[in-house]
Coordinates of C-alpha atoms in Angstrom, one line a residue:
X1 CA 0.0 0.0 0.0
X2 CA 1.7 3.7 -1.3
X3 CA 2.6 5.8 2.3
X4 CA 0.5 8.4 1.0
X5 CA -2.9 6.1 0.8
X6 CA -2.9 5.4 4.7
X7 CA -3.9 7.8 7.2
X8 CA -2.1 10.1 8.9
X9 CA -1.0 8.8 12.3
X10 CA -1.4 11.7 15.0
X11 CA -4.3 12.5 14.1
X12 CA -5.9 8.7 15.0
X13 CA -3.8 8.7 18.3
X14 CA -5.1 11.7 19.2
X15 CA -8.5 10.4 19.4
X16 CA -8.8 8.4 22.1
X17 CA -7.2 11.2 24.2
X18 CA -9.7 14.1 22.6
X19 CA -12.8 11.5 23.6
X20 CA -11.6 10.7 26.9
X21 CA -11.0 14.3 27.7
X22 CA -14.3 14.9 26.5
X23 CA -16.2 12.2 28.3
X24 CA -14.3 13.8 31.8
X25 CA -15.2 17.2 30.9
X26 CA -19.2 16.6 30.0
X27 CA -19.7 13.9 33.5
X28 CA -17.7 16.0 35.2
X29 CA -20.5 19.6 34.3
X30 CA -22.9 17.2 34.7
X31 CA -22.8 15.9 38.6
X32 CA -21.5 19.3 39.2
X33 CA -25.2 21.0 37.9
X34 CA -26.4 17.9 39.7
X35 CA -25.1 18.9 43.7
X36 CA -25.7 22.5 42.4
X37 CA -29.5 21.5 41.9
X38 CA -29.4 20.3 45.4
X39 CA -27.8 22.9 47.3
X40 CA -30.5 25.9 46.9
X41 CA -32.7 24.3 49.6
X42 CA -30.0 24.8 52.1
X43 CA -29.4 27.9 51.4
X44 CA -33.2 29.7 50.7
X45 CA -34.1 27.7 54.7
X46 CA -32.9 31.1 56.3
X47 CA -35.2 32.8 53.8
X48 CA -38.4 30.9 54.8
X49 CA -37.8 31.4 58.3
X50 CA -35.8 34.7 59.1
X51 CA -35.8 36.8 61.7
X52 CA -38.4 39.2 61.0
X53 CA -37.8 41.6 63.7
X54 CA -34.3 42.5 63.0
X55 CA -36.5 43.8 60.1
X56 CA -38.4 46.4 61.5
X57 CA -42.0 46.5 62.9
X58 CA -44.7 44.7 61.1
X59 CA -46.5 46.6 58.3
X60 CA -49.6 44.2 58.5
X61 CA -51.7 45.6 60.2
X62 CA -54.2 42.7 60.2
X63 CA -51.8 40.4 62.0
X64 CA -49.2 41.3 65.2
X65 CA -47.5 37.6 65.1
X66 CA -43.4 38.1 65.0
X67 CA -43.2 35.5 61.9
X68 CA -44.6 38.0 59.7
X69 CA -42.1 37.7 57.1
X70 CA -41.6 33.7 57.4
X71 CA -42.7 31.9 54.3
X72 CA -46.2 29.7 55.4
X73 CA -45.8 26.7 56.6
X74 CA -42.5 27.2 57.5
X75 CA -43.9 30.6 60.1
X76 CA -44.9 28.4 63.0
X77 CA -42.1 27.1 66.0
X78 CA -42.0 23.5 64.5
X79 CA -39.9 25.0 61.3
X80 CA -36.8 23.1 61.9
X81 CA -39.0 19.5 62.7
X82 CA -40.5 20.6 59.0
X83 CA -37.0 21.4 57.4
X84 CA -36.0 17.9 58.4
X85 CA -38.9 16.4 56.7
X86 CA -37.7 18.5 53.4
X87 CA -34.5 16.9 53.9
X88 CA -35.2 13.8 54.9
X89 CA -38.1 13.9 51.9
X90 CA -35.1 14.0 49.5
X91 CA -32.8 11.2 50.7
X92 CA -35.0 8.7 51.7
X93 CA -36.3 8.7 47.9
X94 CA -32.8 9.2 46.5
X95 CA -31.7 6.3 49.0
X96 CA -34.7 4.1 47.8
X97 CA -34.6 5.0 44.0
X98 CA -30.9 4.3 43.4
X99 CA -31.3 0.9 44.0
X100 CA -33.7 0.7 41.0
X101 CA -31.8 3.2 39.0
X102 CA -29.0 1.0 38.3
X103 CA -31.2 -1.4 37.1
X104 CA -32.9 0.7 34.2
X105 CA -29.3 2.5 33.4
X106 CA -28.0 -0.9 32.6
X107 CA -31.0 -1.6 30.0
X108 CA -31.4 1.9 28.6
X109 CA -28.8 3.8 26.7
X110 CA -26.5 6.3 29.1
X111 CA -26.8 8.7 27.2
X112 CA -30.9 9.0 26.9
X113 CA -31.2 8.2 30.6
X114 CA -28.8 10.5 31.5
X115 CA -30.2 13.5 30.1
X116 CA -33.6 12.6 30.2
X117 CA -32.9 12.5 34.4
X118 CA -31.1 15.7 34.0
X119 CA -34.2 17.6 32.1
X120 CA -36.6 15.8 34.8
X121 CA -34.3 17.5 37.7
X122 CA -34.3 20.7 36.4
X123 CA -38.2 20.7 36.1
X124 CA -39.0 19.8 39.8
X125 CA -35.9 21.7 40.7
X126 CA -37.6 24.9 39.4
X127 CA -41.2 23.6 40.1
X128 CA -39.8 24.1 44.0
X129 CA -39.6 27.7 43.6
X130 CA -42.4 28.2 41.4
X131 CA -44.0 27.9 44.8
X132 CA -42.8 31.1 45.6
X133 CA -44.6 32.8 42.6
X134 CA -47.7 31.0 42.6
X135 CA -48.2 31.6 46.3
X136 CA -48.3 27.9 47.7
X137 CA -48.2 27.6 51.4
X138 CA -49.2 24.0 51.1
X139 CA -46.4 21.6 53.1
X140 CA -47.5 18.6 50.9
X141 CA -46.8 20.5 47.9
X142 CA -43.0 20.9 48.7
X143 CA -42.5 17.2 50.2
X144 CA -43.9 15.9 47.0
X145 CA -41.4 17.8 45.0
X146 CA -38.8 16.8 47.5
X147 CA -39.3 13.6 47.0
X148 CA -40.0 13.3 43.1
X149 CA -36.4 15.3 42.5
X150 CA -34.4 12.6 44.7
X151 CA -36.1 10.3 42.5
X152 CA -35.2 11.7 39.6
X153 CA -31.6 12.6 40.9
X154 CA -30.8 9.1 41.2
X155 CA -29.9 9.0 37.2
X156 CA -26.9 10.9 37.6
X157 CA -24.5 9.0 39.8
X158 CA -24.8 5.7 38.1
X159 CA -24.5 6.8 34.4
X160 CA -21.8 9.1 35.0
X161 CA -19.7 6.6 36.7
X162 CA -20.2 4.2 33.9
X163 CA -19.7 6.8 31.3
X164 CA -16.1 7.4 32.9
X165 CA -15.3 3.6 33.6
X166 CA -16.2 2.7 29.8
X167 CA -13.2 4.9 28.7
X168 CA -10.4 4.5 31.5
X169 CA -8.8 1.2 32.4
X170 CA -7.5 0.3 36.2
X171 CA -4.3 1.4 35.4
X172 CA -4.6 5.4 37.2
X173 CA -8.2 4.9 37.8
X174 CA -8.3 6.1 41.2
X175 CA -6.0 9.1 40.5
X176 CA -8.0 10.1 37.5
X177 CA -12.0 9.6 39.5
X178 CA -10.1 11.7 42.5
X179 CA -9.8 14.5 40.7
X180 CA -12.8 14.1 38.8
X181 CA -15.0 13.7 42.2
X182 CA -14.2 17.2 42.8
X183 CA -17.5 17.8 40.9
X184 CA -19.4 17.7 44.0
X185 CA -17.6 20.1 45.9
X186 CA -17.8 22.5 43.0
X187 CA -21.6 22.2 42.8
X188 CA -22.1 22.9 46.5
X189 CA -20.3 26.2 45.8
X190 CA -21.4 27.0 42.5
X191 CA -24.9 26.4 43.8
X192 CA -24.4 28.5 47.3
X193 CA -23.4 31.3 44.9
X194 CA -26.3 31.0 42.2
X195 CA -28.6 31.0 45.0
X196 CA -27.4 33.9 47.4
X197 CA -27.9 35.8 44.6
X198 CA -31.7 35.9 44.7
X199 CA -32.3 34.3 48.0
X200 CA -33.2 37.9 49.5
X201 CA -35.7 39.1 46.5
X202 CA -36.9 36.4 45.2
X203 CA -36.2 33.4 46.5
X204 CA -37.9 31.3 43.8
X205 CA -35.2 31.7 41.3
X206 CA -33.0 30.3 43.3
X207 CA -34.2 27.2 42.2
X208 CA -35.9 28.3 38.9
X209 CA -32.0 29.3 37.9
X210 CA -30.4 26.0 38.7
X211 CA -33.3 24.0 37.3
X212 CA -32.5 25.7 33.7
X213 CA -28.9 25.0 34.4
X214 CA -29.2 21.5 34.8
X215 CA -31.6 21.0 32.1
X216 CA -29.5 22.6 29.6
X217 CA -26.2 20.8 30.3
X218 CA -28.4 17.6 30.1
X219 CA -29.7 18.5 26.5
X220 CA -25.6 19.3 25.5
X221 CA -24.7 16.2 26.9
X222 CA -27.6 14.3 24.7
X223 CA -25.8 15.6 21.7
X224 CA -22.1 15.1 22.4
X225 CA -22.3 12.2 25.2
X226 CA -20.3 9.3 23.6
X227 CA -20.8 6.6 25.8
X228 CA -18.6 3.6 24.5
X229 CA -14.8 3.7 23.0
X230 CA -16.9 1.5 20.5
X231 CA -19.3 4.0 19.1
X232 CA -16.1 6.1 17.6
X233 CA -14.5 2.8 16.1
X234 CA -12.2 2.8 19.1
X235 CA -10.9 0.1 21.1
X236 CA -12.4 -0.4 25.0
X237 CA -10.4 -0.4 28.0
X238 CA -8.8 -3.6 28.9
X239 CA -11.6 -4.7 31.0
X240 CA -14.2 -4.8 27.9
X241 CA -14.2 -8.1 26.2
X242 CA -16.7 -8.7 23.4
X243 CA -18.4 -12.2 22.7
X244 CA -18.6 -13.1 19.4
X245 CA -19.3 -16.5 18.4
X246 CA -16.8 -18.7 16.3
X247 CA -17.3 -21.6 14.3
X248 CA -14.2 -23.7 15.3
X249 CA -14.7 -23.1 18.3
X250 CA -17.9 -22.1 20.1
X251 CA -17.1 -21.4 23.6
X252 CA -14.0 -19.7 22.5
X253 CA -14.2 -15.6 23.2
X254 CA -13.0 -13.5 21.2
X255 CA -11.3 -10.1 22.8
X256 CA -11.3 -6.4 21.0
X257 CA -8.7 -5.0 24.1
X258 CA -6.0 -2.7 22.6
X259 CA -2.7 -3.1 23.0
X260 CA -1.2 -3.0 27.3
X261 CA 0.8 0.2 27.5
X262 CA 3.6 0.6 29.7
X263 CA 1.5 1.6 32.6
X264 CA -0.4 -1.6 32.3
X265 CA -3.2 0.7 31.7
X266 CA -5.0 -0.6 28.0
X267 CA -5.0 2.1 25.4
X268 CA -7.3 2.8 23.7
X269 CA -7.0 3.2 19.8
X270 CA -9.3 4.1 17.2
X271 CA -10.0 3.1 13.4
X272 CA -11.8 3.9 10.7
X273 CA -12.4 0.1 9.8
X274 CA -16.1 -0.5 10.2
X275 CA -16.8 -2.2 13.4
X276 CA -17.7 -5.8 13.3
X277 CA -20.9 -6.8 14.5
X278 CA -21.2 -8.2 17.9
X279 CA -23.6 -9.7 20.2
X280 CA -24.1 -7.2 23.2
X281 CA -23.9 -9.3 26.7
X282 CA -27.2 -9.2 28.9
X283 CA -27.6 -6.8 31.8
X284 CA -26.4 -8.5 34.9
X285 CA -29.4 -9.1 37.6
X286 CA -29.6 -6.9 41.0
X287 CA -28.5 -10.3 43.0
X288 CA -26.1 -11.3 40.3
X289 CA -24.1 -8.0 41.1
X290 CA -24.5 -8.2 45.1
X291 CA -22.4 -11.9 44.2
X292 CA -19.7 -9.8 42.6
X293 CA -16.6 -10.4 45.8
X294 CA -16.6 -7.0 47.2
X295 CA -19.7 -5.4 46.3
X296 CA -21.4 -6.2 49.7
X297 CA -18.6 -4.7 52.1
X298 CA -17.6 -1.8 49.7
X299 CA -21.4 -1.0 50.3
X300 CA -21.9 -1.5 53.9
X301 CA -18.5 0.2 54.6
X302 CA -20.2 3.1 52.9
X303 CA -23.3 3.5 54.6
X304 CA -21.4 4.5 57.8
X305 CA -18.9 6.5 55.9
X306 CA -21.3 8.9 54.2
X307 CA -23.1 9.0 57.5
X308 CA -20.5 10.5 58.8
X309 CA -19.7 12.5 55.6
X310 CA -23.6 13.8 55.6
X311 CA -23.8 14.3 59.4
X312 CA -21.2 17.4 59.0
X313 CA -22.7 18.5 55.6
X314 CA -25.7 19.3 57.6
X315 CA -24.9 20.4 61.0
X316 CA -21.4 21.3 61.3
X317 CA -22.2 25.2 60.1
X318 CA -24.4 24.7 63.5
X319 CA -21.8 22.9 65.6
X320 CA -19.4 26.0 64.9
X321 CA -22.0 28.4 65.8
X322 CA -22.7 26.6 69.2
X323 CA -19.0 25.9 70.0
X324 CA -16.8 28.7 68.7
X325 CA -19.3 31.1 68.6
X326 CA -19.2 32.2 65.0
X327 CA -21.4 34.4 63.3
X328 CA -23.6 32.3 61.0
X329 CA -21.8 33.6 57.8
X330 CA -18.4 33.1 59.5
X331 CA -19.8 29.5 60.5
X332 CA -20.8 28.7 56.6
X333 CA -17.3 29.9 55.3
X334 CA -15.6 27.9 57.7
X335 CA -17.5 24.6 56.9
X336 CA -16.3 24.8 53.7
X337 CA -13.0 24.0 54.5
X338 CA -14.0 20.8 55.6
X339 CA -15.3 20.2 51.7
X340 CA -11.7 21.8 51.2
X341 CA -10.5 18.5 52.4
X342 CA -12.7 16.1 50.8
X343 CA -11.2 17.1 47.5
X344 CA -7.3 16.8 48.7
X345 CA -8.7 13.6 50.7
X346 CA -10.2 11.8 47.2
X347 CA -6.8 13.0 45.1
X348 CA -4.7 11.4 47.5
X349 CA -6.8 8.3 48.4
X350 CA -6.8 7.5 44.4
X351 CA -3.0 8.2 44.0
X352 CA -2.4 6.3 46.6
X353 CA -4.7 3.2 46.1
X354 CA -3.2 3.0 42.5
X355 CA 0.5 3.2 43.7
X356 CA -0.2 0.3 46.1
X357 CA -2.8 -1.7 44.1
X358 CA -5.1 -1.9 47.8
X359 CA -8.4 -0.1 47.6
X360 CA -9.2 -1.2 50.6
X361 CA -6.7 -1.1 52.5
X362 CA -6.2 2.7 51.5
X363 CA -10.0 3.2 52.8
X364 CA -9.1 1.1 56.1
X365 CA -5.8 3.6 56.8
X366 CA -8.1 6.7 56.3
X367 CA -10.8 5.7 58.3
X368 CA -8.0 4.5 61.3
X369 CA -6.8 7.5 61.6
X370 CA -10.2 9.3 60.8
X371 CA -11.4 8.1 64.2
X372 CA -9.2 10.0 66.8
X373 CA -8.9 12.9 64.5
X374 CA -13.0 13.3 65.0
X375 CA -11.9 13.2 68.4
X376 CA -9.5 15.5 68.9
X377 CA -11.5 18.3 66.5
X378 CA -14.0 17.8 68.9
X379 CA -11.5 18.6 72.3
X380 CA -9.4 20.8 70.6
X381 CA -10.7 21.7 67.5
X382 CA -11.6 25.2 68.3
X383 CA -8.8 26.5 70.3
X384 CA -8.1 29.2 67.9
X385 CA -8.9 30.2 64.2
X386 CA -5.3 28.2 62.7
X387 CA -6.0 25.2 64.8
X388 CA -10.0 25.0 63.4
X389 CA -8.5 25.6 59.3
X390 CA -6.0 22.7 59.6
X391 CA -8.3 20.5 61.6
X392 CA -11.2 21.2 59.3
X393 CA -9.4 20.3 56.4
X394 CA -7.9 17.3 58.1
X395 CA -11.0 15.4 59.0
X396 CA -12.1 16.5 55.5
X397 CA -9.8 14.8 54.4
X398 CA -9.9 11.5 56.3
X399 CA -13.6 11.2 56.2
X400 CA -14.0 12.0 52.6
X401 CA -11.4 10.3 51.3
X402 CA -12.6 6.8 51.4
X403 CA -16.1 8.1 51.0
X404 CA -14.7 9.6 47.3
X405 CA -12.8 6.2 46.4
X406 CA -16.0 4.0 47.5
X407 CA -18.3 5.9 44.9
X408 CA -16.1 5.8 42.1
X409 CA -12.7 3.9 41.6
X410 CA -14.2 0.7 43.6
X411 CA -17.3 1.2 42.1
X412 CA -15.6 1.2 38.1
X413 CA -13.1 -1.9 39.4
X414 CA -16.2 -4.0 40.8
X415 CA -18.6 -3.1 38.2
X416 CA -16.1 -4.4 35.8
X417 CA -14.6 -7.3 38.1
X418 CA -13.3 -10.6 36.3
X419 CA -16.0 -12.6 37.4
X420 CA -18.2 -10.8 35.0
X421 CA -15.6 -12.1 32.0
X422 CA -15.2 -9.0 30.3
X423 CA -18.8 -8.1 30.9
X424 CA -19.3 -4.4 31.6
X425 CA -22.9 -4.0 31.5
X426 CA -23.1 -4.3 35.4
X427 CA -21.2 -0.8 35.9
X428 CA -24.3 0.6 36.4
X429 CA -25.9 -1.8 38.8
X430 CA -22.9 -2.2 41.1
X431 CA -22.5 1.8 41.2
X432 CA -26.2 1.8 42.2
X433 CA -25.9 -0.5 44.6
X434 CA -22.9 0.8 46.3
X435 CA -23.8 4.6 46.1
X436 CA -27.8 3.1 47.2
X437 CA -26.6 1.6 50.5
X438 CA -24.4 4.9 51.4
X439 CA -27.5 7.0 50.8
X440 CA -29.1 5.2 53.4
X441 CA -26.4 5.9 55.7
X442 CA -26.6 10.1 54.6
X443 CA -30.1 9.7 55.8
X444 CA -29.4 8.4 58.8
X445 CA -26.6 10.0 60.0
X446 CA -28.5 13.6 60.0
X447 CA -31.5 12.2 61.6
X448 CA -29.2 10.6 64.5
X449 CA -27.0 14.1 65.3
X450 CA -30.9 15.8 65.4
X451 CA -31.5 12.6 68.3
X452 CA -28.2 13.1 70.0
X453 CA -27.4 16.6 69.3
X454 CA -30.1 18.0 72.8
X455 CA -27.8 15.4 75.0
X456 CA -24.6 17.2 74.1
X457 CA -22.0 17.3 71.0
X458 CA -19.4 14.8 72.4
X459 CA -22.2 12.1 72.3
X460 CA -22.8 13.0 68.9
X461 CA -19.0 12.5 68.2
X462 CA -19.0 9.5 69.7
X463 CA -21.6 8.3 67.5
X464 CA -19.4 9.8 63.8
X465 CA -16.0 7.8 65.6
X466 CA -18.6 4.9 66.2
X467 CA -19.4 4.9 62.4
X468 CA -15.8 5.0 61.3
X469 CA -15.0 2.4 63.3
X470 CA -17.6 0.2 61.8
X471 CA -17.0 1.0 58.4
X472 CA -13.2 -0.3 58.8
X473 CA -14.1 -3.4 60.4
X474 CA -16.6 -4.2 57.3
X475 CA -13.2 -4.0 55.2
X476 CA -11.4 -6.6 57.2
X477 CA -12.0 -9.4 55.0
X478 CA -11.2 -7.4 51.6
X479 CA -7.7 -6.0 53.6
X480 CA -6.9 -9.7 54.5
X481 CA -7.3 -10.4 51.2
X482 CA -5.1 -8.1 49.6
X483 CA -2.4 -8.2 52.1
X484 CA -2.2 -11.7 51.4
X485 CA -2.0 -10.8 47.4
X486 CA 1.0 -8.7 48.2
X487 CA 3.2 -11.3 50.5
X488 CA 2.5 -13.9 47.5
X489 CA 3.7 -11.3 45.2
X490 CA 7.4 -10.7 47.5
X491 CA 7.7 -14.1 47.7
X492 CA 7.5 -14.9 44.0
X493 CA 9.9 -11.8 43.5
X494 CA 12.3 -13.6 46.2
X495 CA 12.0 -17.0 44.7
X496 CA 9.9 -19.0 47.2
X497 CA 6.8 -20.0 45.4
X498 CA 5.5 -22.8 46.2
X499 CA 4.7 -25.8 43.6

């Protein structure tokens, strides 16, 4: 064949990097328009319920009640018992509904259901502060749209996850999803800011805003989503492995995996050979992924790990408040930091588990030393601003850190584990799974520091170093496991293997 007939080589080896890149950059605006749909609520609560008279005297005169400017039904004392239920509206439903989303992600096309689930978020999104301009003061209507958003919320994680794990390998998988899990970080600020902007004069479009937000980067994503190295005529990641039947032999299965570069990591090439047809492998069954080894720990260990993630989400603004004695803006800016640390927390855990090869292990470190750290921020945590910064970022750290490499480097490896025989239509189901089981915890774990929280704040401490605890105990098997991998592997280095 002439040198000039074939085509040029760059340009086809700079495929696979210009999809990849694109893949990260579209999941990554996604789940961050996803948390920034979820953070108004937090943020408009002050605004249904503020304090009406450092406003000035009432200028009904048909009514003398001090609440006067608190948005019905939030006016009367039980507001924060009715917060709770807007809270607990959402995650009980986004706990419940993950479990099934999996399920229907891993028999519909990603792409569809992922921006279908987008455009249905940004419509009850905004349908919440349509409230404020059609006048609702109905408690129903808000717990309904509570719940139906955390329904519909449920798409995100799952797809996204899958999306990612179709087009990286193992090989710096948890380096590459630790940086990448900074989306949620970025959407609780993003959304904070989007929704102070209005929260004083119109409160409804702080979630009218976000709604069309999400919506539209859901309708972008429907056009430039690719959700499989295969759909571009590239090769898949080394854990892909097409069926395809063969006369000689018919059990024998045939492998499309591009060629192991250095880093052990598969590339992933691209052609403009027509793809050969293939028979696509059945969706794997919701028990058939709980049988996958390490899908059931991975999820228990992070039910108590977000419930100690979510527990300071929601009340550590109000811990500082009662503690140091903050100002509630002063409080909010400082609880950031602790989000601060959940991004350094998920680098390092994913840098760290891929050096080492032990997931697991990496978790059970971080949540070792998580446990006296939760302690000593409690004792000590507040004895001066310095001390508070490091600390906060510290725990962030710890605590987040497993929670980040849980959700998505575990969940890729297990959803594409080598039981499954090259099988990666369970992605989706294991990610649900995992991620379902830790939203149960994020329920929880508020609820509990709203029990404990009247008896005193140690007791509630003692109940997050409880949880850590717990969650590195569920590992012990898994560690064992891969401790034992790694002493096999010296002693074949060193000679003694046994025959």
């Amino acid at each position: 064949v002439p040198i000039s007939v074939l085509p040029p080589l760059t340009p086809l080896l700079a495929l696979p990097r210009r999809y990849r890149g694109l893949t990260l950059v579209l999941t990554f605006l996604c789940y961050t328009s996803y948390h920034l749909s979820r953070k108004p609520i937090s943020i408009v609560k002050s605004q249904l319920h503020p304090n009406c008279s450092a406003l000035g005297p009432n200028p009904r005169n048909d009514s003398n009640s001090s609440t006067w400017c608190s948005w019905a039904p939030f006016d009367g004392d039980n507001y924060k018992e009715l917060f709770g239920a807007l809270d607990n509206a959402f995650l009980v439903a986004y706990a419940i509904g993950m479990f099934i989303s999996g399920i229907f992600g891993e028999r519909l096309p990603l792409r569809y259901y992922l921006s279908g689930g987008m455009v249905l978020s940004g419509l009850f999104t905004a349908l919440f502060g349509f409230g404020y301009f059609w006048d609702i003061h109905v408690l129903w209507y808000f717990i309904i749209v509570q719940v139906c958003n955390g329904l519909v919320q449920t798409t995100g994680w799952p797809a996204v996850v899958a999306c990612v794990g179709n087009w990286f390998g193992k090989g710096k998988r948890g380096l590459i999803m630790g940086i990448w899990n900074s989306h949620t970080s970025v959407g609780n600020i993003l959304g904070s800011l989007i929704a102070g902007v209005w929260v004083s004069s119109a409160w409804g479009l702080s979630f009218v805003v976000p709604g069309i937000i999400i919506a539209t980067v859901g309708i972008i994503c429907f056009f430039f989503l690719v959700e499989y190295p295969e759909d571009v005529g590239c090769s898949p990641p080394l854990h892909h492995v097409r069926v395809t039947s063969n006369e000689k032999d018919p059990e024998a299965v045939t492998s499309n995996e591009g060629p192991l570069s250095i880093s052990g990591q598969s590339s992933t090439d691209c052609s403009n050979s027509p793809k050969e047809p293939t028979e696509e492998p059945e969706a794997i069954s919701f028990l058939g992924a709980l049988r996958i080894p390490g899908v059931v720990e991975f999820s228990l260990c992070l039910l108590f790990a977000k419930l100690v993630s979510y527990t300071f989400l929601y009340w550590l603004p109000l811990y500082i408040v009662n503690v140091a004695h903050f100002s509630a803006k002063e409080a909010g800016d400082l609880s950031t930091l602790f989000d601060v640390g959940g991004i350094l927390g998920g680098i390092f855990a994913g840098l760290i588990s891929d050096y080492t090869g032990g997931r697991a292990t990496t978790c059970c470190v971080m949540l070792v030393v998580a446990a006296p750290m939760l302690f000593l921020y409690n004792h000590v945590g507040q004895n001066g601003i310095g001390t508070s910064i490091a600390m906060l970022i510290v725990c962030g750290a710890l605590v987040n850190g497993p929670y980040a490499l849980i959700t998505t480097a575990v969940s890729a490896d297990l959803g594409t584990h080598e039981s499954l025989k090259g099988n990666a239509k369970a992605l989706s189901t294991v990610t649900a799974i995992i991620d379902g089981t830790g939203s149960i915890g994020a329920a929880l774990g508020p609820l509990l520091a709203g029990l404990i929280s009247p008896t005193g704040w140690n007791n509630v401490f003692y109940m997050l170093i409880a949880a850590d605890v717990l969650a590195c105990l569920l590992l012990a098997r898994v560690v064992v496991k891969e401790v034992r991998g790694w002493c096999g592997c010296i002693a074949r280095k060193r000679g003694y293997v046994r025959t």
